[in-house]
Amino acid sequence: MEKPAAADGPQPGDLRLVIEQDSKTGTYVYKTVDRRTGDILQQFPREDVLRFKQAEHYDPGEVFDGLT
């Protein structure tokens, strides 16, 4: 008998929340990590957002201004 596809992925008990502070921006980074593999499954804010914040000429609102 074949296992359901969901059984192949991480189960709730396999997940761990890691909260770190980015040393360059001071922003807190929230990561969902698979305990079995160490893979980062989700990250907020995403890495590209952190790179924007580190850019010399970045101003809040450049990526999304909320008006459109």
Short mmCIF file of C-alpha atoms in Angstrom, two decimals:
data_model
loop_
_atom_site.label_atom_id
_atom_site.label_comp_id
_atom_site.label_asym_id
_atom_site.label_seq_id
_atom_site.Cartn_x
_atom_site.Cartn_y
_atom_site.Cartn_z
CA MET A 1 0.00 0.00 0.00
CA GLU A 2 1.35 3.44 -0.95
CA LYS A 3 1.82 6.17 1.68
CA PRO A 4 0.03 9.50 1.16
CA ALA A 5 2.28 12.23 -0.26
CA ALA A 6 1.88 14.35 2.90
CA ALA A 7 3.62 11.63 4.93
CA ASP A 8 6.81 12.23 2.92
CA GLY A 9 7.20 15.85 4.05
CA PRO A 10 7.92 17.24 7.50
CA GLN A 11 5.28 16.62 10.14
CA PRO A 12 4.35 19.24 12.78
CA GLY A 13 6.67 17.59 15.33
CA ASP A 14 9.56 17.92 12.86
CA LEU A 15 9.32 21.72 12.70
CA ARG A 16 11.16 24.19 14.89
CA LEU A 17 10.85 27.98 15.08
CA VAL A 18 14.18 29.81 15.26
CA ILE A 19 14.29 33.53 16.03
CA GLU A 20 17.56 35.33 15.34
CA GLN A 21 18.57 38.98 15.25
CA ASP A 22 20.32 40.03 12.05
CA SER A 23 23.64 41.52 13.13
CA LYS A 24 23.76 44.13 10.36
CA THR A 25 20.20 45.52 10.51
CA GLY A 26 19.05 44.57 14.02
CA THR A 27 15.93 43.05 12.45
CA TYR A 28 14.53 39.88 13.99
CA VAL A 29 14.44 36.97 11.55
CA TYR A 30 11.92 34.16 12.05
CA LYS A 31 12.77 30.80 10.47
CA THR A 32 10.83 27.55 10.28
CA VAL A 33 13.40 24.76 10.29
CA ASP A 34 12.98 21.03 9.61
CA ARG A 35 14.57 19.36 12.66
CA ARG A 36 15.38 16.22 10.66
CA THR A 37 17.31 17.87 7.84
CA GLY A 38 18.20 21.34 9.16
CA ASP A 39 16.62 22.87 6.03
CA ILE A 40 15.07 26.32 6.38
CA LEU A 41 11.52 25.92 5.08
CA GLN A 42 10.37 29.52 5.54
CA GLN A 43 11.97 32.76 6.60
CA PHE A 44 10.45 36.14 7.45
CA PRO A 45 11.59 38.64 6.45
CA ARG A 46 12.97 36.94 3.37
CA GLU A 47 16.69 37.19 2.61
CA ASP A 48 16.13 39.62 -0.27
CA VAL A 49 14.26 42.00 2.06
CA LEU A 50 17.20 41.93 4.47
CA ARG A 51 19.55 42.76 1.58
CA PHE A 52 17.37 45.76 0.66
CA LYS A 53 17.60 47.04 4.24
CA GLN A 54 21.40 46.74 4.13
CA ALA A 55 21.69 48.65 0.84
CA GLU A 56 23.21 52.10 1.24
CA HIS A 57 20.47 53.92 -0.67
CA TYR A 58 17.43 51.98 0.56
CA ASP A 59 14.53 53.97 1.98
CA PRO A 60 11.43 52.33 3.46
CA GLY A 61 8.65 52.26 0.88
CA GLU A 62 10.91 51.76 -2.14
CA VAL A 63 9.80 48.17 -2.58
CA PHE A 64 6.12 48.68 -1.71
CA ASP A 65 4.44 51.98 -0.96
CA GLY A 66 0.95 50.63 -0.16
CA LEU A 67 -0.69 53.05 -2.57
CA THR A 68 -0.96 50.89 -5.68
#
